[in-house]
Amino acid sequence: MRASPGCLTRALPLLLSASMLATGTPVAARALAPIAVAGAMDEAQVLALLNRTATAQIAALKAQNLSLPNTMRQVAPNWISATFLIGLGRLARVSDESGARQYLRDVADHYNFGLLGGWSSYGMLDADNLAMGEVYQELYARSGEGGEIAPLRTRLDYTGQYLGIEPAPKQLVWWWADAMFMAPPVFARAAAQLHDHSYLTAMDAGWWRTYDRLWSKEHHLYFRDERFVDRRTRNGKPVFWARGNGWVVGGLARVLDTMPVKFPSRQRYVDTFTAMMASIATAQRREDGLWTANLLDPADPVGPETTGSAFFTYAMAWGINHGLLDRALYLPKVERAWAGLAGKIQPDGLLGFAQRAGDQPEPAVAGDHALYGTGAFLLAGVEVMKLGVPVSALPVAEPPRDAPGPMRLPIALRDRPSDPALIPAWERIMAERQAMVDLAYNPAAAKPADAPVPGPDGVVMPRITLPLTPPPVDQRAARASVKFAPYRFDDLLWENDRTAHRIYGPALQREEPPSSSAIDAWGKNVEWPFMERQLKTGKQHDYHGEGIDFYNAGTTRGAGGLGIWYDDKLWVSRNWTEYRILKDGPDTADFEVDYAPWPVDVKRTVSETRRFTLPTGTNFTRMVSTLHSDKPGPMVVGIGIQKKPTTTTAGTFTADRARGRFSFWTPTDPDKGAMGVAIMVDPAQIADVVEDSDNYLILVNVTPGKPLVYYMGATWSKSRDFHDRATWERYVMAQTPSFTPPR
């Protein structure tokens, strides 16, 4: 990287003597060679400074044995340490001179990849206690060992359910600005690493609820929390804490690092980021390129503050590197800011003027060090190093997997004892550990966890979390099947060699009211039945190698459910109440269900018996619906397709009313692909084609007591049959259904 003109012109000798801990506690001196700061924007100079700072911080921390921590003074799985370790992880991607990678793993191993907060419901939801999750995600990206993020997944699943809870409670889950750095990037990265869109959806809901409370439309900055909205400084100015806004822009950068380009609300994140950076840029100090603790009142308190400044430098450099900020406008500001930060590195090798932990602007002095300050400095420096290379696209790829290495050992066993008396015991332990490697079942070795595998016609399949055990070889032929699943709240499952579906029963109605008569659609890429084995994993929405359930039917009509259309509203039944399996394969899945009477406004009460018939070799289930009414006269039935079953964006709906063909294709998820749905009805029965808030609806005229025949079908873009919308629509149009009701 070329040295930028106008950078630092003075030299800064960095001698690591009387090294300090994050809180300023002295440890043994360790001298480093001086580093010249002239030309310090040069890549090699920046990297040298980062490695010296990381080495100093690790040395300071290693001087204290890992133990039950004083969380303010020792490394711990909390936000203070996590911020340092996140920055250290980014440095480790470009250099391991400081021993960063082994130190990260030693800390994670010591805390068994755990998270704080289990002592209370507040603690479980506390964003601070999720910050360590990205450290584990960084290690998992390198190792592929699912156990390294297993506790994190549990915490994300627990927290995610509350982020978008309706109706929105008065109290926020993420109620303070700092939370935007701690938790949202972990959710966003989990969505990318685990290929589970629900983590991103939950994060998105939580982010914008916080934004609505803390965003200043006037200043384009975040209040730290709602206590500060009306607070003023001693000089009558609003309080916008530098580090609080640093947490936000740092969080935005890390969220956008992994957010898919086509995520529906992505542009709002970009717009918020650019608006904040414009406001922050105007508050930069002329004298040293840094920022004061209070962005809009440099006199309360006076003097520079480096933690907020480091986050701002990181975010500006990151924005330039990814084409979100104008290089000509922002590069001079980054140069001045980096020069200012480098000038605040103290003789002990650590960043000074780091405001202590708190919730509002406070003064800082040269001897104030903080782990989160070091972490922000490392994040900034890694981005500054990239300023001489072309703009890179978002999202950022995960770091590559490490090559298989020797057996991992805890610190206590890593070195052969020097005391001869201890060697026999050490050797026995090592032999036992080797026996585990040789003899224990290893799922990762049996089928590499999270590795994309080629599917039909070269399609790249989703990443596998836990492979399903396939059926015996003699049961792997094409087969149609229908099963009752009382272990999964009375689901009724039916599938053949090409498609798979389920409807919901009375147990789910009791467990999760209001449930309804929606039809769920699953994708599959094997000929044999897989739904029961998938449900029994307890992770039905993951991909286990044979099929996937990422179509969200909910209380919509899903993939072809129906209701009575009256007064511009769809009136629907609840879950089925009785079922009868007529044929469980091998050539046909055939069953009937009854739906209990339900009201249509106050005009009539309707009940239904429906027969489902799915042969092998087709994607279409033939539906025969017989509706009964307590009042005479015709009815209008709405047969629906859920508008947004896989993302928050509606899919593409195509209607050929003249032929009675209606097809639908969802947006494509980068990992899971897309789902296609189709409905076929007798054109002579069509009354209209409309939509409500949830569904596209085909309205058909029906006489009570007279069977209505229609067809419902679905496919998956990663199945063996159809990989794109055009191929699916050609298949739908080529069908020759019979709408003659049974006698």
XYZ file of C-alpha atoms in Angstrom:
743
model
C 0.000 0.000 0.000
C 1.318 3.445 -0.902
C 2.088 5.846 1.903
C -0.474 8.616 1.823
C 0.761 12.216 1.665
C -0.107 14.395 4.582
C 0.142 11.539 7.111
C 2.096 11.677 10.297
C 5.418 13.432 9.906
C 6.767 12.893 13.343
C 8.219 9.741 14.873
C 6.700 7.921 17.797
C 9.055 5.582 19.676
C 7.017 2.693 20.994
C 8.843 1.055 23.868
C 6.832 -1.525 25.719
C 8.135 -0.931 29.201
C 6.209 -1.140 32.432
C 3.434 -2.773 30.424
C -0.062 -2.029 31.665
C -3.192 -4.076 31.908
C -6.462 -2.911 30.402
C -7.082 -1.007 33.615
C -3.577 0.344 34.032
C -2.139 -2.300 36.394
C 1.627 -2.612 35.752
C 3.194 -5.939 34.752
C 6.703 -6.964 33.823
C 8.441 -4.668 31.341
C 8.985 -5.927 27.818
C 10.926 -3.717 25.404
C 9.936 -3.386 21.764
C 11.875 -1.746 18.985
C 10.749 1.790 18.222
C 8.397 2.252 15.289
C 8.557 5.315 13.091
C 5.220 6.968 12.465
C 6.325 8.941 9.417
C 4.434 7.267 6.569
C 2.319 5.390 9.077
C -0.526 4.824 6.582
C 1.784 2.424 4.800
C 0.429 -1.112 5.125
C 3.598 -2.508 6.678
C 3.775 0.346 9.192
C 0.133 -0.090 10.180
C 0.553 -3.840 10.605
C 3.675 -3.365 12.707
C 1.796 -1.003 15.005
C -1.167 -3.382 15.298
C 1.055 -6.352 16.097
C 2.893 -4.390 18.777
C -0.333 -3.255 20.381
C -1.874 -6.738 20.242
C 1.307 -8.257 21.671
C 1.313 -5.742 24.500
C -2.335 -6.379 25.351
C -1.973 -10.164 25.250
C 1.150 -9.989 27.402
C -0.666 -7.836 29.930
C -3.556 -10.281 30.082
C -1.351 -13.362 30.244
C 0.300 -11.940 33.315
C -2.936 -12.865 35.097
C -3.892 -16.517 35.060
C -7.289 -17.290 33.615
C -9.614 -17.870 36.536
C -13.037 -16.920 37.761
C -12.643 -13.381 36.530
C -12.954 -9.932 37.880
C -14.753 -8.995 34.671
C -13.463 -5.421 34.680
C -9.804 -6.387 35.145
C -9.343 -9.768 33.459
C -10.281 -11.349 30.192
C -13.801 -12.795 30.447
C -16.681 -13.731 28.130
C -18.184 -10.259 28.512
C -18.482 -7.251 26.200
C -15.281 -5.644 27.464
C -13.085 -8.593 26.540
C -15.209 -9.550 23.537
C -14.542 -6.237 21.802
C -10.791 -6.753 22.146
C -11.060 -10.366 20.990
C -13.224 -9.393 17.987
C -10.534 -6.929 16.901
C -7.868 -9.548 17.584
C -9.738 -12.016 15.387
C -9.749 -9.549 12.485
C -6.027 -8.963 12.962
C -5.438 -12.730 12.977
C -6.879 -12.881 9.448
C -3.896 -10.881 8.166
C -1.139 -11.622 10.696
C -0.494 -13.979 13.586
C 2.758 -12.420 14.742
C 1.197 -11.646 18.136
C -0.022 -15.208 18.680
C -3.591 -13.970 18.324
C -5.133 -17.167 16.992
C -3.902 -19.385 19.780
C -4.838 -16.801 22.397
C -8.394 -16.582 21.018
C -8.723 -20.343 21.174
C -7.251 -20.581 24.659
C -9.774 -18.055 25.982
C -12.676 -19.793 24.221
C -11.581 -23.193 25.488
C -11.217 -21.854 29.017
C -14.812 -20.628 29.040
C -16.010 -23.689 27.097
C -17.494 -21.411 24.407
C -20.004 -20.201 26.961
C -21.928 -16.979 27.406
C -22.762 -14.938 30.470
C -26.277 -14.067 31.593
C -27.879 -17.304 32.728
C -28.557 -15.854 36.173
C -31.680 -13.925 35.058
C -34.122 -13.373 32.224
C -32.612 -9.898 31.790
C -29.178 -11.443 31.516
C -30.317 -13.952 28.933
C -31.537 -11.131 26.673
C -28.720 -8.703 27.467
C -26.934 -7.816 24.227
C -23.662 -7.382 26.138
C -23.689 -11.089 26.876
C -23.934 -11.950 23.172
C -20.882 -9.965 22.066
C -18.583 -12.913 22.784
C -20.579 -14.878 20.243
C -18.660 -13.375 17.345
C -15.394 -14.611 18.825
C -16.808 -18.132 18.764
C -18.167 -17.573 15.249
C -14.690 -16.560 14.086
C -13.210 -19.740 15.526
C -16.054 -21.834 14.106
C -15.442 -20.376 10.642
C -11.895 -21.718 10.901
C -12.663 -25.107 12.433
C -16.153 -26.112 11.300
C -16.726 -27.669 14.728
C -20.425 -27.190 15.466
C -19.880 -27.499 19.211
C -18.066 -24.168 19.200
C -21.288 -22.296 18.458
C -23.814 -24.704 20.005
C -24.315 -22.592 23.183
C -24.516 -19.473 21.029
C -27.254 -20.974 18.851
C -29.285 -21.741 21.942
C -28.943 -18.157 23.193
C -29.795 -16.690 19.778
C -32.880 -18.889 19.540
C -33.964 -17.760 22.999
C -33.346 -14.064 22.344
C -34.674 -13.955 18.805
C -38.212 -14.836 19.806
C -38.504 -11.581 21.770
C -36.985 -9.140 19.277
C -40.078 -8.849 17.137
C -42.696 -9.851 19.689
C -46.172 -8.440 18.990
C -47.650 -6.281 20.224
C -44.399 -4.426 20.732
C -43.775 -3.987 24.483
C -42.940 -0.612 26.003
C -39.542 -1.887 27.131
C -37.018 -2.700 24.410
C -34.790 -5.769 24.317
C -31.988 -3.637 22.857
C -32.709 -0.443 24.759
C -29.306 1.286 24.558
C -27.068 2.295 21.650
C -24.143 0.067 22.689
C -26.310 -2.981 22.033
C -26.080 -2.322 18.290
C -22.449 -3.438 18.350
C -22.874 -6.309 20.783
C -25.723 -8.433 19.408
C -26.995 -7.586 15.882
C -23.743 -8.535 14.108
C -23.814 -11.898 15.866
C -27.375 -12.536 14.649
C -26.461 -11.429 11.122
C -23.395 -13.657 11.014
C -25.354 -16.611 12.413
C -27.807 -16.252 9.528
C -24.902 -16.427 7.083
C -22.985 -19.222 8.803
C -25.986 -21.401 9.620
C -27.993 -20.502 6.526
C -31.012 -19.699 8.660
C -32.841 -16.570 7.510
C -34.809 -16.373 10.760
C -31.787 -14.976 12.641
C -31.561 -12.053 10.226
C -35.305 -11.442 10.371
C -35.244 -11.353 14.179
C -32.243 -9.022 14.195
C -33.919 -6.713 11.708
C -37.022 -6.380 13.877
C -34.969 -5.610 16.978
C -32.694 -3.129 15.209
C -35.443 -0.883 13.879
C -37.351 -0.856 17.154
C -34.232 0.540 18.809
C -33.726 2.981 15.951
C -37.260 4.312 16.345
C -36.581 5.169 20.003
C -32.988 6.449 19.901
C -32.440 7.977 16.454
C -32.262 11.769 16.245
C -33.779 12.863 12.940
C -32.310 16.306 13.482
C -28.729 15.301 14.197
C -28.480 11.899 12.439
C -26.976 10.400 15.564
C -28.075 7.972 18.278
C -28.920 8.958 21.818
C -27.268 6.528 24.211
C -30.689 5.563 25.624
C -34.029 7.239 26.267
C -32.755 8.993 29.409
C -30.611 11.224 27.206
C -33.196 12.371 24.668
C -33.938 15.568 26.574
C -30.708 15.835 28.567
C -28.374 18.771 27.944
C -24.739 19.504 28.714
C -23.646 22.293 31.022
C -23.560 24.474 27.916
C -27.137 23.605 26.897
C -26.232 21.273 24.052
C -27.654 17.784 23.404
C -25.716 14.812 24.707
C -24.455 12.539 21.935
C -21.857 10.241 23.417
C -18.972 9.514 21.062
C -18.449 5.892 22.078
C -22.204 5.253 22.063
C -22.347 6.337 18.433
C -19.097 4.464 17.807
C -20.774 1.282 18.969
C -23.572 1.909 16.455
C -21.429 2.606 13.386
C -19.154 -0.305 14.321
C -22.219 -2.510 14.610
C -23.568 -1.300 11.266
C -20.305 -2.161 9.541
C -20.249 -5.662 11.018
C -23.929 -6.283 10.193
C -23.388 -5.207 6.593
C -20.294 -7.428 6.436
C -22.592 -10.458 6.332
C -26.041 -9.178 5.284
C -27.141 -10.415 1.829
C -27.228 -7.680 -0.806
C -30.883 -8.429 -1.550
C -32.073 -8.351 2.059
C -35.224 -6.191 1.921
C -34.225 -3.514 4.437
C -30.492 -3.474 3.668
C -30.642 -0.032 2.094
C -31.992 1.407 5.355
C -28.858 0.190 7.135
C -26.685 1.726 4.423
C -28.593 5.016 4.590
C -28.300 5.136 8.380
C -24.576 4.412 8.171
C -23.856 7.140 5.607
C -26.008 9.693 7.445
C -24.217 8.996 10.718
C -20.780 9.188 9.141
C -21.593 12.555 7.614
C -22.591 13.916 11.026
C -19.621 12.349 12.771
C -17.185 13.730 10.192
C -18.189 17.308 10.999
C -17.315 16.822 14.672
C -13.691 15.750 14.062
C -11.148 17.825 16.026
C -8.846 20.009 13.947
C -5.911 19.781 16.343
C -5.384 15.999 16.370
C -7.958 14.345 14.077
C -9.781 12.705 16.997
C -13.172 13.303 18.579
C -14.278 14.491 21.991
C -16.355 12.315 24.287
C -19.412 14.508 23.637
C -19.760 14.957 19.890
C -21.687 18.234 19.899
C -20.092 19.865 22.920
C -16.276 19.646 22.845
C -16.140 21.700 26.055
C -18.058 19.159 28.192
C -15.798 17.322 28.734
C -12.740 18.778 27.029
C -9.946 16.823 25.373
C -9.691 13.854 23.029
C -11.213 10.438 23.648
C -9.879 7.437 21.749
C -12.491 4.672 22.013
C -15.163 6.557 20.100
C -12.436 7.898 17.795
C -11.173 4.382 17.044
C -14.662 3.152 16.158
C -15.203 6.174 13.903
C -11.866 5.560 12.170
C -12.795 1.908 11.688
C -16.195 2.774 10.248
C -14.869 5.475 7.904
C -12.090 3.276 6.548
C -14.508 0.355 6.216
C -17.002 2.556 4.357
C -14.317 3.670 1.893
C -13.096 0.110 1.399
C -16.584 -1.102 0.488
C -17.639 1.845 -1.637
C -20.228 3.279 0.775
C -18.317 6.488 1.529
C -16.745 8.903 -0.949
C -13.019 8.289 -0.945
C -12.017 11.843 -1.848
C -14.099 13.259 0.994
C -13.374 10.768 3.762
C -9.802 9.560 3.151
C -8.198 12.776 4.498
C -10.336 12.420 7.618
C -9.208 8.808 8.098
C -5.564 9.849 7.638
C -5.859 12.511 10.326
C -7.796 10.187 12.634
C -5.281 7.340 12.302
C -2.419 9.751 12.923
C -4.229 10.954 16.026
C -4.810 7.431 17.330
C -1.230 6.361 16.676
C -0.108 9.418 18.605
C -2.082 8.237 21.633
C -0.289 4.887 21.884
C 1.476 5.055 25.233
C 4.979 3.851 26.093
C 3.449 0.628 27.404
C 2.234 -0.169 23.866
C -1.470 0.358 24.618
C -3.932 2.997 23.506
C -4.345 5.818 26.004
C -7.139 8.337 26.562
C -9.692 5.487 26.515
C -12.724 6.542 28.519
C -13.527 4.006 31.201
C -16.678 1.873 31.043
C -19.799 3.964 31.484
C -22.903 5.281 29.790
C -22.150 8.934 28.958
C -19.323 11.339 28.098
C -16.566 11.484 30.708
C -13.000 12.851 30.516
C -10.080 10.522 29.741
C -6.349 10.804 30.410
C -3.239 9.272 28.904
C -3.074 6.411 31.405
C -6.651 5.249 30.706
C -6.519 1.951 28.823
C -9.432 -0.357 28.004
C -9.722 -3.715 26.303
C -12.543 -2.379 24.152
C -10.310 0.533 23.154
C -7.616 -1.874 22.001
C -10.218 -3.885 20.121
C -11.575 -0.813 18.325
C -8.010 0.245 17.480
C -7.299 -3.171 15.931
C -10.525 -3.034 13.914
C -9.582 0.415 12.659
C -6.047 -0.552 11.753
C -7.070 -3.640 9.779
C -9.352 -1.449 7.648
C -6.707 1.283 7.297
C -4.360 -1.381 5.905
C -6.806 -1.991 3.050
C -7.121 1.618 1.893
C -4.601 1.106 -0.894
C -6.460 -1.747 -2.594
C -9.572 -1.605 -4.807
C -13.063 -1.416 -3.307
C -14.340 -4.857 -2.291
C -17.903 -6.071 -2.554
C -20.231 -6.896 0.313
C -20.974 -9.254 1.939
C -17.496 -10.292 3.047
C -16.605 -13.962 2.663
C -15.969 -16.007 5.780
C -12.308 -16.787 6.446
C -11.192 -20.119 4.968
C -11.262 -23.325 6.958
C -8.027 -24.404 8.548
C -6.391 -27.548 7.271
C -6.752 -30.499 9.657
C -4.047 -30.325 12.296
C -2.869 -32.269 15.301
C -5.140 -33.092 18.196
C -6.170 -29.965 20.089
C -4.932 -29.860 23.658
C -5.718 -27.611 26.623
C -2.963 -25.401 27.927
C -2.192 -27.768 30.828
C -1.371 -30.668 28.489
C 0.313 -28.793 25.666
C 3.897 -29.277 26.886
C 5.577 -32.443 28.091
C 6.288 -32.077 31.840
C 9.847 -31.282 32.823
C 9.462 -33.275 36.060
C 10.190 -36.965 35.226
C 7.760 -38.078 37.928
C 4.852 -36.436 36.050
C 5.662 -37.838 32.608
C 3.938 -41.278 33.005
C 0.625 -39.665 34.013
C 0.904 -37.152 31.148
C 1.566 -39.942 28.658
C -1.461 -41.940 29.897
C -3.676 -38.880 29.457
C -2.309 -38.279 25.971
C -2.904 -41.927 25.046
C -6.489 -41.737 26.288
C -7.090 -38.592 24.235
C -5.674 -40.279 21.163
C -7.992 -43.235 21.786
C -10.938 -40.865 21.676
C -9.769 -39.567 18.296
C -9.306 -43.115 16.985
C -12.412 -44.785 18.440
C -15.141 -42.183 19.035
C -17.768 -41.492 16.373
C -17.107 -38.112 14.775
C -20.044 -36.606 12.847
C -17.763 -34.030 11.238
C -15.547 -36.779 9.861
C -18.520 -38.862 8.750
C -19.880 -35.945 6.722
C -18.154 -32.557 6.913
C -20.349 -30.190 8.886
C -21.633 -27.187 7.012
C -19.932 -28.142 3.760
C -21.839 -27.335 0.567
C -22.426 -30.516 -1.397
C -23.275 -30.791 -5.087
C -26.872 -31.756 -5.716
C -28.877 -32.692 -8.788
C -27.648 -31.195 -12.069
C -24.731 -29.561 -10.258
C -26.956 -27.451 -7.977
C -25.098 -26.416 -4.824
C -27.125 -27.663 -1.888
C -27.567 -25.904 1.471
C -25.063 -26.589 4.194
C -25.837 -29.685 6.224
C -26.099 -29.297 9.993
C -26.745 -32.895 11.089
C -26.995 -35.518 8.330
C -30.092 -37.695 8.380
C -29.515 -41.407 8.641
C -30.890 -42.676 5.315
C -33.343 -45.585 5.198
C -32.094 -49.098 4.429
C -30.987 -49.585 0.831
C -34.074 -51.642 -0.033
C -36.306 -48.705 1.049
C -34.711 -46.032 -1.112
C -37.053 -46.353 -4.063
C -39.618 -43.788 -5.185
C -42.604 -43.965 -2.861
C -45.688 -42.025 -1.842
C -46.463 -41.898 1.859
C -48.884 -40.368 4.355
C -48.168 -40.397 8.088
C -49.772 -39.124 11.282
C -47.187 -37.476 13.551
C -48.573 -37.218 17.107
C -45.034 -36.525 18.358
C -45.133 -33.240 16.370
C -48.490 -31.849 17.585
C -50.595 -34.088 15.306
C -49.129 -33.068 11.965
C -50.332 -35.012 8.939
C -47.437 -35.525 6.507
C -47.681 -36.599 2.889
C -44.998 -36.837 0.244
C -43.942 -38.669 -2.867
C -40.757 -38.829 -4.916
C -40.981 -35.124 -5.884
C -42.736 -33.044 -3.251
C -43.745 -32.978 0.417
C -46.457 -31.277 2.497
C -48.095 -31.200 5.888
C -51.191 -29.830 7.584
C -51.677 -29.116 11.254
C -53.777 -30.989 13.782
C -55.669 -30.465 17.041
C -52.624 -30.724 19.336
C -50.985 -27.732 17.655
C -54.278 -25.855 17.882
C -54.108 -26.290 21.662
C -50.382 -25.549 21.870
C -50.142 -22.515 19.556
C -53.541 -20.887 19.088
C -54.673 -19.507 16.759
C -53.481 -22.149 14.326
C -55.329 -22.818 11.088
C -55.894 -24.969 8.025
C -52.861 -23.732 6.078
C -50.954 -26.143 3.841
C -47.205 -26.269 4.388
C -44.771 -27.090 1.570
C -41.360 -28.727 1.959
C -38.591 -29.165 -0.571
C -36.964 -32.537 -1.076
C -34.150 -33.959 -3.164
C -34.538 -37.714 -2.578
C -37.099 -40.155 -3.958
C -37.907 -41.844 -0.658
C -39.852 -40.432 2.337
C -37.850 -38.225 4.684
C -40.314 -36.002 6.591
C -40.674 -38.155 9.704
C -36.927 -38.549 10.149
C -36.452 -34.805 9.647
C -39.100 -33.874 12.223
C -37.569 -36.188 14.789
C -34.228 -34.345 14.668
C -35.917 -31.468 16.507
C -34.397 -29.132 13.894
C -36.952 -29.461 11.119
C -36.027 -26.110 9.521
C -32.385 -27.092 8.982
C -31.121 -28.939 5.942
C -30.072 -32.461 6.842
C -29.251 -33.734 3.357
C -32.630 -34.943 2.040
C -35.013 -32.000 2.166
C -35.861 -28.706 3.799
C -38.718 -26.882 5.511
C -38.272 -23.143 5.069
C -41.732 -22.320 3.709
C -43.604 -20.361 6.375
C -47.312 -21.170 6.155
C -48.301 -19.771 9.553
C -51.929 -18.641 9.646
C -51.988 -17.787 5.917
C -53.344 -20.204 3.303
C -49.816 -21.458 2.684
C -49.663 -23.538 -0.488
C -53.306 -23.984 -1.473
C -55.398 -23.812 1.671
C -58.885 -22.403 1.319
C -61.511 -20.309 3.064
C -64.883 -18.725 2.377
C -64.731 -15.305 0.716
C -67.412 -12.993 2.049
C -67.616 -9.219 2.358
C -64.062 -8.858 0.938
C -62.628 -11.054 3.673
C -61.480 -14.658 3.902
C -63.106 -16.716 6.654
C -61.044 -19.804 7.474
C -61.314 -22.944 9.551
C -58.995 -24.013 12.336
C -56.907 -27.194 12.259
C -58.368 -30.515 11.176
C -60.301 -32.427 13.836
C -60.521 -35.967 12.378
C -58.400 -37.840 9.842
C -58.628 -41.112 7.872
C -55.651 -42.591 6.015
C -57.051 -44.361 2.937
C -53.780 -45.503 1.352
C -50.177 -45.182 2.538
C -48.281 -45.875 -0.710
C -46.324 -47.165 -2.280
C -47.820 -45.656 -5.447
C -50.281 -43.196 -3.841
C -50.740 -41.239 -0.620
C -54.497 -40.858 -0.016
C -56.291 -39.515 3.070
C -59.252 -37.459 4.273
C -59.698 -34.873 7.017
C -62.651 -33.101 8.578
C -62.678 -29.454 9.604
C -65.014 -28.437 12.396
C -67.729 -25.840 11.612
C -66.553 -22.255 11.483
C -68.446 -18.961 11.148
C -68.639 -16.846 8.016
C -69.402 -13.467 9.550
C -72.898 -13.898 11.050
C -74.404 -15.140 7.794
C -73.699 -18.846 7.922
C -71.657 -21.642 9.469
C -69.563 -23.880 7.235
C -67.811 -27.231 7.700
C -65.587 -29.206 5.357
C -64.386 -32.679 4.469
C -61.361 -32.736 2.182
C -59.621 -35.600 0.417
C -55.926 -35.376 -0.529
C -54.507 -37.708 -3.216
C -50.837 -37.623 -4.258
C -49.518 -40.307 -6.657
C -45.827 -40.771 -7.424
C -44.350 -39.003 -10.419
C -46.142 -35.656 -9.991
C -45.830 -32.451 -7.994
C -49.613 -32.050 -7.695
C -51.954 -33.237 -4.963
C -55.571 -33.623 -6.111
C -57.937 -31.987 -3.627
C -61.618 -32.829 -3.337
C -63.315 -30.408 -0.940
C -66.913 -30.904 0.117
C -68.298 -27.929 2.008
C -71.508 -27.955 4.004
C -73.458 -24.898 5.143
C -76.252 -24.336 7.598
C -77.760 -21.876 5.093
C -78.720 -22.635 1.489
C -77.276 -20.889 -1.513
C -73.915 -20.767 -3.332
C -70.654 -19.662 -1.762
C -67.406 -18.202 -3.033
C -64.289 -20.106 -1.976
C -60.858 -18.462 -1.941
C -57.927 -20.797 -2.639
C -54.762 -19.065 -1.478
C -51.009 -18.876 -1.927
C -49.013 -17.152 0.834
C -47.345 -14.006 -0.560
C -44.174 -14.055 1.559
C -43.501 -17.618 2.672
C -39.694 -17.496 2.711
C -38.692 -13.818 3.016
C -40.238 -10.477 3.896
C -40.492 -9.791 0.150
C -43.417 -11.107 -1.901
C -42.737 -13.665 -4.587
C -43.788 -13.582 -8.240
C -47.408 -14.560 -8.883
C -48.506 -15.493 -12.411
C -52.182 -15.945 -13.325
C -53.679 -17.550 -16.429
C -57.359 -17.240 -15.633
C -58.463 -18.583 -18.994
C -56.736 -21.906 -18.343
C -57.177 -21.957 -14.586
C -53.420 -22.056 -13.944
C -51.786 -19.999 -11.166
C -48.108 -20.251 -10.301
C -45.853 -18.618 -7.755
C -42.071 -18.399 -7.255
C -40.425 -17.045 -4.107
C -37.333 -14.819 -3.977
C -34.159 -16.899 -3.976
C -32.323 -17.325 -0.691
C -28.540 -17.516 -1.309
C -28.322 -20.811 0.550
C -31.777 -22.377 0.698
C -32.933 -21.519 -2.800
C -36.549 -20.828 -3.756
C -39.934 -22.523 -3.543
C -42.484 -22.761 -6.334
C -46.225 -23.253 -5.769
C -49.106 -23.719 -8.208
C -52.873 -24.021 -8.117
C -55.020 -25.502 -10.894
C -58.795 -24.969 -10.908
C -61.643 -25.421 -13.393
C -61.753 -22.130 -15.349
C -65.544 -22.378 -15.522
C -65.755 -21.998 -11.734
C -63.521 -18.923 -11.405
C -65.279 -15.841 -10.036
C -62.257 -13.554 -9.643
C -58.571 -13.351 -8.749
C -57.839 -11.050 -5.804
C -55.460 -10.700 -2.890
C -55.618 -9.887 0.783
C -52.785 -8.851 3.091
C -51.338 -12.376 3.249
C -52.448 -14.299 0.172
C -53.017 -14.313 -3.535
C -56.549 -15.735 -3.868
C -58.318 -17.578 -6.653
C -62.056 -17.169 -6.054
C -64.295 -19.985 -7.275
C -68.058 -20.504 -7.128
C -69.116 -23.491 -5.033
C -72.433 -25.126 -4.203
C -72.698 -26.542 -0.650
C -72.655 -30.332 -0.668
C -71.154 -30.525 -4.167
C -67.457 -31.485 -4.294
C -64.952 -28.881 -5.452
C -61.952 -30.372 -7.255
C -58.682 -28.470 -7.546
C -54.962 -29.242 -7.579
C -52.183 -27.903 -5.399
C -48.502 -28.403 -6.234
C -45.087 -27.297 -5.020
C -41.403 -27.650 -5.845
C -37.994 -26.610 -4.575
C -35.306 -25.009 -6.733
C -32.733 -27.464 -5.340
C -34.873 -30.520 -5.977
C -34.148 -33.067 -8.687
C -36.803 -31.609 -10.985
C -37.129 -27.811 -11.286
C -34.415 -25.239 -10.638
C -35.970 -22.001 -11.881
C -39.284 -20.249 -12.297
C -39.500 -20.670 -16.095
C -39.095 -24.450 -15.932
C -41.687 -24.682 -13.164
C -44.232 -22.591 -15.074
C -43.774 -24.691 -18.223
C -44.478 -27.790 -16.171
C -47.605 -26.238 -14.644
C -48.959 -25.220 -18.047
C -48.348 -28.694 -19.468
C -50.629 -30.454 -16.941
C -53.951 -32.004 -17.979
C -55.959 -32.223 -14.749
C -59.418 -33.693 -14.409
C -61.921 -31.619 -12.451
C -64.633 -34.259 -12.519
C -65.708 -34.934 -8.932
C -65.817 -38.514 -7.656
C -69.150 -40.287 -7.649
